[in-house]
Short mmCIF file of C-alpha atoms in Angstrom, two decimals:
data_model
loop_
_atom_site.label_atom_id
_atom_site.label_comp_id
_atom_site.label_asym_id
_atom_site.label_seq_id
_atom_site.Cartn_x
_atom_site.Cartn_y
_atom_site.Cartn_z
CA UNK A 1 -28.63 -33.27 109.78
CA UNK A 2 -26.61 -34.00 112.89
CA UNK A 3 -23.59 -31.83 113.63
CA UNK A 4 -20.78 -34.00 115.03
CA UNK A 5 -17.40 -32.96 116.39
CA UNK A 6 -14.77 -35.13 114.70
CA UNK A 7 -11.38 -35.51 116.38
CA UNK A 8 -8.76 -36.58 113.84
CA UNK A 9 -5.93 -38.57 115.45
CA UNK A 10 -3.84 -38.56 112.26
CA UNK A 11 -3.64 -34.75 111.94
CA UNK A 12 -4.32 -33.92 115.62
CA UNK A 13 -7.21 -31.66 114.60
CA UNK A 14 -10.92 -31.16 115.32
CA UNK A 15 -13.75 -30.23 112.96
CA UNK A 16 -17.54 -29.99 113.03
CA UNK A 17 -19.08 -32.11 110.26
CA UNK A 18 -22.75 -32.69 109.45
CA UNK A 19 -24.01 -36.25 109.00
CA UNK A 20 -27.40 -37.72 108.15
CA UNK A 21 -26.64 -40.49 110.69
CA UNK A 22 -23.85 -40.86 113.24
CA UNK A 23 -21.25 -43.36 111.95
CA UNK A 24 -20.53 -46.40 114.13
CA UNK A 25 -17.21 -47.74 115.36
CA UNK A 26 -15.41 -49.57 112.55
CA UNK A 27 -17.17 -47.72 109.72
CA UNK A 28 -15.16 -45.76 107.22
CA UNK A 29 -15.36 -42.13 106.15
CA UNK A 30 -13.96 -40.28 103.15
CA UNK A 31 -12.67 -36.85 104.15
CA UNK A 32 -10.72 -34.18 102.33
CA UNK A 33 -7.11 -33.82 103.45
CA UNK A 34 -5.47 -30.42 104.09
CA UNK A 35 -3.78 -30.73 100.67
CA UNK A 36 -7.18 -31.12 98.94
CA UNK A 37 -6.96 -34.87 98.25
CA UNK A 38 -9.56 -37.35 99.55
CA UNK A 39 -8.55 -40.06 102.04
CA UNK A 40 -10.23 -42.89 103.97
CA UNK A 41 -10.57 -42.79 107.74
CA UNK A 42 -11.77 -45.38 110.24
CA UNK A 43 -14.05 -44.50 113.17
CA UNK A 44 -12.24 -45.78 116.26
CA UNK A 45 -14.50 -44.32 118.97
CA UNK A 46 -17.97 -42.74 119.32
CA UNK A 47 -19.24 -41.10 122.47
CA UNK A 48 -21.96 -38.69 123.58
CA UNK A 49 -21.78 -35.77 126.00
CA UNK A 50 -24.69 -33.84 127.44
CA UNK A 51 -25.00 -30.39 125.90
CA UNK A 52 -24.96 -27.22 128.00
CA UNK A 53 -28.55 -26.51 126.97
CA UNK A 54 -31.58 -28.74 127.52
CA UNK A 55 -31.63 -32.53 127.68
CA UNK A 56 -29.62 -33.09 124.48
CA UNK A 57 -26.69 -35.48 123.99
CA UNK A 58 -24.08 -34.39 121.42
CA UNK A 59 -22.12 -37.05 119.47
CA UNK A 60 -18.32 -37.03 119.10
CA UNK A 61 -16.17 -39.17 116.77
CA UNK A 62 -12.54 -40.17 117.07
CA UNK A 63 -11.04 -41.13 113.69
CA UNK A 64 -7.72 -42.36 112.30
CA UNK A 65 -6.49 -42.67 108.71
CA UNK A 66 -7.09 -46.14 107.29
CA UNK A 67 -3.83 -48.14 107.29
CA UNK A 68 -2.32 -48.18 103.82
CA UNK A 69 -4.26 -45.13 102.61
CA UNK A 70 -1.09 -43.10 102.31
CA UNK A 71 1.12 -44.60 99.58
CA UNK A 72 4.26 -43.54 101.46
CA UNK A 73 3.07 -45.27 104.65
CA UNK A 74 4.80 -48.46 105.78
CA UNK A 75 2.91 -50.36 108.44
CA UNK A 76 4.51 -52.12 111.37
CA UNK A 77 3.80 -55.56 109.90
CA UNK A 78 6.59 -55.09 107.34
CA UNK A 79 4.35 -54.71 104.29
CA UNK A 80 5.71 -52.03 101.97
CA UNK A 81 2.84 -50.17 100.28
CA UNK A 82 5.23 -48.25 98.00
CA UNK A 83 6.32 -51.51 96.37
CA UNK A 84 2.72 -52.43 95.50
CA UNK A 85 2.46 -49.27 93.38
CA UNK A 86 5.14 -50.43 90.93
CA UNK A 87 3.92 -51.52 87.47
CA UNK A 88 3.40 -55.21 86.79
CA UNK A 89 6.55 -56.88 85.39
CA UNK A 90 6.72 -60.20 83.54
#
């Protein structure tokens, strides 16, 4: 297991999370929100910094919530996600 510091742009927070492999830029993650619900995040940056001990490079991730994940979110392209949640009408 690799312990990675994850910097969440959406919530302006940091957390240490263990991964079997370091995710790449563009890959998605499912993480638990502060309210207990699961949400999708996109990896927007990955970098490595040399650790204070030995010749070890520690990975860091920069993530952002996937556009449209939040039902109340309206993106800048004018698409209204709330409208898509309405039931089908004939």
